[in-house]
CSV table of C-alpha atoms in Angstrom, one decimal:
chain,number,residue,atom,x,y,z
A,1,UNK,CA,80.9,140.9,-80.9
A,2,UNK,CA,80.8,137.1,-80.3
A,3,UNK,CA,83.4,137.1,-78.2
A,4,UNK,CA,81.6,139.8,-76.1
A,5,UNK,CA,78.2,137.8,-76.2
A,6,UNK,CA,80.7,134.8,-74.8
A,7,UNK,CA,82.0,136.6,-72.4
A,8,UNK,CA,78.6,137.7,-70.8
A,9,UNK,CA,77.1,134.7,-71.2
A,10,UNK,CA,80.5,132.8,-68.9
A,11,UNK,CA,79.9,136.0,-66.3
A,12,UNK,CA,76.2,135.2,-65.6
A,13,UNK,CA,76.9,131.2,-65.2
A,14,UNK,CA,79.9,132.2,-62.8
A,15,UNK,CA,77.5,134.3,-61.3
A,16,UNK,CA,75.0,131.9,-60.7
A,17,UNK,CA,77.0,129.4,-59.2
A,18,UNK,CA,78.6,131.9,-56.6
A,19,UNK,CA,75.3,132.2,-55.6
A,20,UNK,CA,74.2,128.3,-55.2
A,21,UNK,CA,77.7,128.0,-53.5
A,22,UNK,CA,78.4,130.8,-50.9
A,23,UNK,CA,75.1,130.2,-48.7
A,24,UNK,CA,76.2,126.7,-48.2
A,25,UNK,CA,79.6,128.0,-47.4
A,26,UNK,CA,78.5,130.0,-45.1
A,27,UNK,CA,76.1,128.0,-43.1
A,28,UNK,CA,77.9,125.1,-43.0
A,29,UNK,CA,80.9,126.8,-40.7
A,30,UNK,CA,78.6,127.2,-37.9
A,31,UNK,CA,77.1,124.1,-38.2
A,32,UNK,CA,79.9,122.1,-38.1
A,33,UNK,CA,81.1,124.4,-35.0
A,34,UNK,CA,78.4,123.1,-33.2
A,35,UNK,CA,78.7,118.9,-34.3
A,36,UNK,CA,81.7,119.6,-31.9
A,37,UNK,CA,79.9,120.7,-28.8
A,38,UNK,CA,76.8,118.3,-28.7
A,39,UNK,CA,75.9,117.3,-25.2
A,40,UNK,CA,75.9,113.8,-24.2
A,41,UNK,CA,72.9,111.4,-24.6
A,42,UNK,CA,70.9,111.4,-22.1
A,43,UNK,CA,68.8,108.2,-22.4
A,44,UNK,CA,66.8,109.3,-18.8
A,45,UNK,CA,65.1,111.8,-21.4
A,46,UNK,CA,63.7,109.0,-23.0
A,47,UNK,CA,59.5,109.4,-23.0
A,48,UNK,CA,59.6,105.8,-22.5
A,49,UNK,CA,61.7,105.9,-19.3
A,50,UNK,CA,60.3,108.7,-17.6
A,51,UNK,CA,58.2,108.9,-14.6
A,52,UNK,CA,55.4,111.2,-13.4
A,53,UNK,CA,56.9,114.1,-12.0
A,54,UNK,CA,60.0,113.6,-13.7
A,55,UNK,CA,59.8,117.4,-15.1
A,56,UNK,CA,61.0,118.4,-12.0
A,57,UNK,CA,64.2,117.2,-11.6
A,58,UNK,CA,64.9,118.1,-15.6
A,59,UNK,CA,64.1,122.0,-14.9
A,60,UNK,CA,67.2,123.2,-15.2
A,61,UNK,CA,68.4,125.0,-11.8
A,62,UNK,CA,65.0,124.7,-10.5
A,63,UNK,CA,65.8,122.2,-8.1
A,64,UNK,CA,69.8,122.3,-8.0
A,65,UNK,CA,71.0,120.7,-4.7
A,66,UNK,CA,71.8,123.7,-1.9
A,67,UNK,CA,75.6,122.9,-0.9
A,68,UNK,CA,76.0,122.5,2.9
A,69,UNK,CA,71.4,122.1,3.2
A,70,UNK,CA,71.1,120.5,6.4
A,71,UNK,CA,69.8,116.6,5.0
A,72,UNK,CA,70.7,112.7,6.0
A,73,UNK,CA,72.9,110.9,3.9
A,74,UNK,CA,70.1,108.9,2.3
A,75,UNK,CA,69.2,108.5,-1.2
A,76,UNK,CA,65.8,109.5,-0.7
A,77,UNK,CA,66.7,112.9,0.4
A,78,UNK,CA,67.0,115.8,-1.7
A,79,UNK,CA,67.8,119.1,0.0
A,80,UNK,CA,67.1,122.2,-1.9
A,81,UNK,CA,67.4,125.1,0.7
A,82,UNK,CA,69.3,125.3,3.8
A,83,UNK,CA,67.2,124.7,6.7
A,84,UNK,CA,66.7,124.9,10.4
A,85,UNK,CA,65.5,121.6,12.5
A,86,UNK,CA,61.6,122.3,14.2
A,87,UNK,CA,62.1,122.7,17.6
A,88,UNK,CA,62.3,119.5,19.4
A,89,UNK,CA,59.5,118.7,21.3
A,90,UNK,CA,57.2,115.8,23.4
A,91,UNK,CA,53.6,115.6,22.5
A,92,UNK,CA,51.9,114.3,25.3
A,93,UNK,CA,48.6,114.2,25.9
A,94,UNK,CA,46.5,114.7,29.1
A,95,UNK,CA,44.9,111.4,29.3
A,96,UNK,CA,45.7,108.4,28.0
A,97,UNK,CA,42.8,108.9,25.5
A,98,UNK,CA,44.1,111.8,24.2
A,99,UNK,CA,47.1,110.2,23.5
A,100,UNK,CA,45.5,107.4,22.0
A,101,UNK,CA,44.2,109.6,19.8
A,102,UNK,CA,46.6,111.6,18.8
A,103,UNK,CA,48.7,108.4,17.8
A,104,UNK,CA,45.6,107.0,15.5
A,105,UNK,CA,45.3,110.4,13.8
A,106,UNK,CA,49.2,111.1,12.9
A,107,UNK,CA,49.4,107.1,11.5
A,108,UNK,CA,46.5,108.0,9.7
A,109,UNK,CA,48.0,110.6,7.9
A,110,UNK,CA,51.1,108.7,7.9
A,111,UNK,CA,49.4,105.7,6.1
A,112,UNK,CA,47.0,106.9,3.4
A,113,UNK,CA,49.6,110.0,2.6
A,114,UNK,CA,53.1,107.9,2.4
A,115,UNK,CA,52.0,104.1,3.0
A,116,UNK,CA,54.6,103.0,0.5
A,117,UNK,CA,57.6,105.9,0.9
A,118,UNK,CA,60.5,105.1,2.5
A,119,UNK,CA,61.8,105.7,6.1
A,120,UNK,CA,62.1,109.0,5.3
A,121,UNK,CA,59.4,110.0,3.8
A,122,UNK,CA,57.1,108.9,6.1
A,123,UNK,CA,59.2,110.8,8.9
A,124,UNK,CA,58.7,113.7,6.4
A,125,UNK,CA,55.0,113.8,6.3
A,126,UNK,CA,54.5,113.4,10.4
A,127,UNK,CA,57.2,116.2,10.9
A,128,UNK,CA,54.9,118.4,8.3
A,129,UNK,CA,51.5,117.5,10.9
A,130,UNK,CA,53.7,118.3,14.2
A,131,UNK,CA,55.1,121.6,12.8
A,132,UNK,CA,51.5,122.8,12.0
A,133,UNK,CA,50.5,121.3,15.8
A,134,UNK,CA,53.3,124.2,17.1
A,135,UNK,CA,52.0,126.8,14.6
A,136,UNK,CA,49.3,129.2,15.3
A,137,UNK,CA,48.5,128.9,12.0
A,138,UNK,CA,46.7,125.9,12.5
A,139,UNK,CA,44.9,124.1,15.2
A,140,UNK,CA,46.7,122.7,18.3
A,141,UNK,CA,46.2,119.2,18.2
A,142,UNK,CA,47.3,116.9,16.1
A,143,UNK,CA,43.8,115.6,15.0
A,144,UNK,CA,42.4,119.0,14.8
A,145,UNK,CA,45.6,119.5,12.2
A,146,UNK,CA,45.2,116.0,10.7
A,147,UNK,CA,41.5,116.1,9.9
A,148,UNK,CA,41.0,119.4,9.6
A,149,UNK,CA,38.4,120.5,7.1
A,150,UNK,CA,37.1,116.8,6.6
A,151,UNK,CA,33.7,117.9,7.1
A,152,UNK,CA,33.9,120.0,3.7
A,153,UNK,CA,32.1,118.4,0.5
A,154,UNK,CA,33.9,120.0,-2.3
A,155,UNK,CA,37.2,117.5,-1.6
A,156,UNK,CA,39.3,120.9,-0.5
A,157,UNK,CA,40.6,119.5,3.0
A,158,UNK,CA,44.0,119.8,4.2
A,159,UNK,CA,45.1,116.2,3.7
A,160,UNK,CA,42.5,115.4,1.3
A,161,UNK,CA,42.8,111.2,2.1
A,162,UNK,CA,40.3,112.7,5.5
A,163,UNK,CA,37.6,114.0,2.8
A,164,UNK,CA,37.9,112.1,-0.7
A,165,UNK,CA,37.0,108.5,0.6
A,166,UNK,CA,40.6,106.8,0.9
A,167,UNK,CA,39.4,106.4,4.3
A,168,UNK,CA,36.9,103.2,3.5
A,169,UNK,CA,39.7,101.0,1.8
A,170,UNK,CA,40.8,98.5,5.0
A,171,UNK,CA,44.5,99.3,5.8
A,172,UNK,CA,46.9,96.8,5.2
A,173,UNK,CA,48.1,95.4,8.8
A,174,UNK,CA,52.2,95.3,8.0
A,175,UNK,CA,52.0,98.7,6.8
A,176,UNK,CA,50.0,99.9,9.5
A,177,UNK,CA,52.0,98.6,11.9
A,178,UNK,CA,54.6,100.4,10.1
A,179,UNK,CA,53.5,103.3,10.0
A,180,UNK,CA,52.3,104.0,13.7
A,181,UNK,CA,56.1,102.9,14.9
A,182,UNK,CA,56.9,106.3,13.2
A,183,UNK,CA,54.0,108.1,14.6
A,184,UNK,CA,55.4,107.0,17.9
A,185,UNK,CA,58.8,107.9,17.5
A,186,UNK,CA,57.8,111.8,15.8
A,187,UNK,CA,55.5,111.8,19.0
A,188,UNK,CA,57.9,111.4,21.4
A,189,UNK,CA,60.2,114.1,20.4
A,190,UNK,CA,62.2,112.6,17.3
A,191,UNK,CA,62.8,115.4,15.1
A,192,UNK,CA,63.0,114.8,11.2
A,193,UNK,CA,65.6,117.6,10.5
A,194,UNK,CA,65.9,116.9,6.6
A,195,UNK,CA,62.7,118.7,6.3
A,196,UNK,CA,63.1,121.5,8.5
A,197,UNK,CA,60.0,123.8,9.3
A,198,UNK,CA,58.5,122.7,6.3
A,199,UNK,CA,54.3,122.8,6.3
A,200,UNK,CA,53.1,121.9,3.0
A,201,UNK,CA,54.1,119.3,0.7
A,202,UNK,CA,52.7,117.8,-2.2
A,203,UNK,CA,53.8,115.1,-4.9
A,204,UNK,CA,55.7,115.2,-7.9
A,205,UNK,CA,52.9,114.3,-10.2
A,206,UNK,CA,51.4,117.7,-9.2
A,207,UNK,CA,51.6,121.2,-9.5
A,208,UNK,CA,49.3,123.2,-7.0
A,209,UNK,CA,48.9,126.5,-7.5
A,210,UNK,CA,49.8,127.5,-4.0
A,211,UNK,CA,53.7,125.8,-4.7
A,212,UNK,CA,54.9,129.1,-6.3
A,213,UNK,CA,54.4,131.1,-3.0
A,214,UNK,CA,56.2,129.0,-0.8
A,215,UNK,CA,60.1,128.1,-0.8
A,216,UNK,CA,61.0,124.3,-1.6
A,217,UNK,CA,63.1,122.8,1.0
A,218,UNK,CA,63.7,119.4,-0.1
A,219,UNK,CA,62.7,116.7,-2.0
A,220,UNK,CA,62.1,113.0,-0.4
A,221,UNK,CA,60.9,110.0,-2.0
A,222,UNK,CA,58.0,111.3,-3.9
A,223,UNK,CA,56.9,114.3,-2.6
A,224,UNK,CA,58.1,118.2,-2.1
A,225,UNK,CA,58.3,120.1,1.3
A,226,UNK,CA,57.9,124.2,1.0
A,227,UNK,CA,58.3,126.6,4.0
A,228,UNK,CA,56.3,129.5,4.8
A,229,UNK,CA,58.1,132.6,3.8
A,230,UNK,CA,58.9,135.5,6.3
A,231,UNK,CA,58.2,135.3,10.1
A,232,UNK,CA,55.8,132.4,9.6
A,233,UNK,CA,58.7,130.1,8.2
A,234,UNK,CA,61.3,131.3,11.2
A,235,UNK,CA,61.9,128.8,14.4
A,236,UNK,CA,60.3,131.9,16.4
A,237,UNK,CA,56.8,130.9,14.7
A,238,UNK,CA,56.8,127.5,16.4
A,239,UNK,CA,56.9,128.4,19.6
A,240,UNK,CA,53.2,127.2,20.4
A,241,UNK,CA,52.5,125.0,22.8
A,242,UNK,CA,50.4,121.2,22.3
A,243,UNK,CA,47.2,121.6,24.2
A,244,UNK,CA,47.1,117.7,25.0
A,245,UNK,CA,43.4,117.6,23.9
A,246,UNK,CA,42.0,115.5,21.5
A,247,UNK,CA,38.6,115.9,21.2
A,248,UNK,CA,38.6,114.8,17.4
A,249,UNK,CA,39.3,111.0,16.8
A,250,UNK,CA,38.8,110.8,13.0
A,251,UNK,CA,36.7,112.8,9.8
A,252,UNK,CA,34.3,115.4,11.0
A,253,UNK,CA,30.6,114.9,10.1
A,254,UNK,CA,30.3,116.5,6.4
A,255,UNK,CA,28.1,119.7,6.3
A,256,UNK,CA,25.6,119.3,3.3
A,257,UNK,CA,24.0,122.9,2.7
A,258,UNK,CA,20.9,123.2,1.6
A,259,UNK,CA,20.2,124.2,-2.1
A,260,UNK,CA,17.1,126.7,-2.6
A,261,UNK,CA,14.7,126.2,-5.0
A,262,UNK,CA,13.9,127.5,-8.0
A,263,UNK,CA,12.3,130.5,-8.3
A,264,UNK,CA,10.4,129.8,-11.7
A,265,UNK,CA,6.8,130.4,-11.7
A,266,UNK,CA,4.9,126.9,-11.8
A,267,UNK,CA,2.5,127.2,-14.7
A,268,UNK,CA,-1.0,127.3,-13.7
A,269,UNK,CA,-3.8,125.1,-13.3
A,270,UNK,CA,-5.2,122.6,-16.2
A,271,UNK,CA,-9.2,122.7,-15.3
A,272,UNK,CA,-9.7,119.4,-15.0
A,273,UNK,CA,-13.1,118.2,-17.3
A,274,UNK,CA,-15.3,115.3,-15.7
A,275,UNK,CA,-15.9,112.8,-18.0
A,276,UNK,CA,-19.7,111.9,-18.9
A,277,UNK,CA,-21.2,108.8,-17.2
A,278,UNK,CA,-24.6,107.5,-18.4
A,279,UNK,CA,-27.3,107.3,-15.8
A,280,UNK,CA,-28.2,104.4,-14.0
A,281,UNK,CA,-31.3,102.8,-15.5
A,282,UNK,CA,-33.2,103.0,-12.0
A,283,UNK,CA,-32.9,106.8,-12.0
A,284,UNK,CA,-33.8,107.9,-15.7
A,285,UNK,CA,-37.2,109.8,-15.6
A,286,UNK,CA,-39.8,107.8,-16.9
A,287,UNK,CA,-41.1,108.8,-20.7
A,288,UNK,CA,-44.2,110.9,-20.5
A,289,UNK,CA,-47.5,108.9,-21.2
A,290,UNK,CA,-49.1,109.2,-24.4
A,291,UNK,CA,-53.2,108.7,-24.3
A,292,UNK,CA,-53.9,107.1,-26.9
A,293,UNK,CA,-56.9,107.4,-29.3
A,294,UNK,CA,-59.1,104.3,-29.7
A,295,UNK,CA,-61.7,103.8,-32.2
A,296,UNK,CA,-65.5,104.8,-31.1
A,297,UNK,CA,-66.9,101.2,-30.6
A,298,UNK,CA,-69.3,99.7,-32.9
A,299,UNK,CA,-71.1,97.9,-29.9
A,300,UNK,CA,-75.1,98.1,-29.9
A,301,UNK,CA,-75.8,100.1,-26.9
A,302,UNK,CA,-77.9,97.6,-25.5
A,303,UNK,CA,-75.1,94.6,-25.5
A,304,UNK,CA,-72.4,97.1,-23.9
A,305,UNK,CA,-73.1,95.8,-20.6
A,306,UNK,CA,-73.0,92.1,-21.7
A,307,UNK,CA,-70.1,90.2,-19.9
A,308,UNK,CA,-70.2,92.3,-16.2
A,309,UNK,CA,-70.8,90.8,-13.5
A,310,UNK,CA,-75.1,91.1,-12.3
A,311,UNK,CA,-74.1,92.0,-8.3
């Protein structure tokens, strides 16, 4: 019987330590499968080294470079689609005003949208504001495209520098200067084929709404180009021709619409109570006279008389 009793008592602590022992066993194979296959360090991941926008290029196959994408060997230039150059094309205007303007409206957008991108970027952006110029999507001119919806007060213009007050900071000459040598090169018929027929863009620090209905074409510097999908993103859609009038030179006057008023009953009337004011003295009726009752004199009647005058 003891040896029985000993014998049970040895199969439950083997039992037990089967049981602390085999998970481990188990777990540990796959573990150390995977120490094996670890991907590198990627110290970029770093929150510390990161930039805004930086999500973007970490999405994995999200923005994966398109092989053969029509793009410029430049560093700035990051072609995700394969696209087809805008139709090359002069924009003149009719008088030398209109061209005036139209060269102060496209380095406007230039400036205050891409004032401190590169080359490329900046040739970016005024390619985006001529390919709307040759769609019918959009107005005809390039100050009508530049400025359009400026008069709006709820800061939902198409290039919102025209309508959020980025206007009122003084431009910086050098960068000016700059900037209009690329209006005047786009304007003349230099096509920026890196960004294809692209007509939105936006930066990386963003993520409008509208992005997810539109096809990325490429990313340059800090911002991301997207082409209309179906007819309105083929060559055939910007056939339209430049009018050549600017009648627009900068924001449109803001429309401020007016706000009723409440309809709230106003509450009625307090009656207003005079105060009391004393009468002047000069006015108070005068106290009713009292006769008064004197004494019957004690006079003999025949000295009543005494004291008047004889005549």
């Amino acid at each position: 019987m003891r040896l029985d009793r000993k014998g049970t008592r040895a199969g439950i602590v083997l039992l037990g330590l089967l049981a602390l022992t085999v998970p481990r066993l188990i777990t540990a194979a796959p573990l150390d499968m995977l120490d094996g296959s670890r991907l590198p360090y990627d110290p970029a991941e770093d929150s510390s080294a990161n930039f805004p926008g930086s999500a973007f290029f970490f999405a994995q196959g999200a923005f994966d470079p398109v092989p053969g994408a029509l793009t410029v060997q430049s560093e700035h230039v990051m072609g995700l689609d394969e696209v087809e150059a805008a139709p090359a094309a002069a924009f003149r205007g009719m008088t030398a005003l209109d061209s005036y303007r139209a060269l102060n409206c496209l380095t406007s957008a230039i400036y205050y949208e891409a004032a401190n991108e590169p080359d490329d970027g900046q040739r970016a952006v005024a390619q985006v504001v001529l390919n709307r110029v040759r769609s019918p999507l959009w107005p005809n001119s390039v100050c009508g495209v530049v400025y359009q919806g400026s008069e709006r007060t709820d800061a939902r213009c198409q290039f919102t520098f025209s309508c959020d007050g980025a206007m009122a900071r003084l431009p910086s000459a050098a960068a000016w200067a700059r900037a209009r040598r690329v209006a005047e090169r786009a304007l003349a018929g230099d096509v920026y084929k890196p960004v294809g027929l692209a007509t939105h863009y936006h930066t990386l620090a963003v993520r409008p709404d509208w992005s997810g209905t539109l096809q990325p074409v490429a990313v340059i510097g800090a911002h991301i180009f997207y082409r209309n999908l179906g007819f309105n993103g083929t060559p055939a859609a910007f056939r339209g021709a430049y009018s050549g009038r600017e009648t627009q030179s900068g924001p449109a006057p803001r429309v401020w619409t007016a706000q009723p008023l409440p309809s709230t009953p106003l509450p009625s009337p307090v009656p207003q109570v005079r105060p009391f004011l004393p009468a002047s003295p000069s006015i108070l009726p005068a106290p009713p006279r009292v006769e008064q009752e004197l004494p019957e004199s004690t006079i003999r009647p025949e000295y009543r008389n005494s004291g008047r005058p004889l005549v």
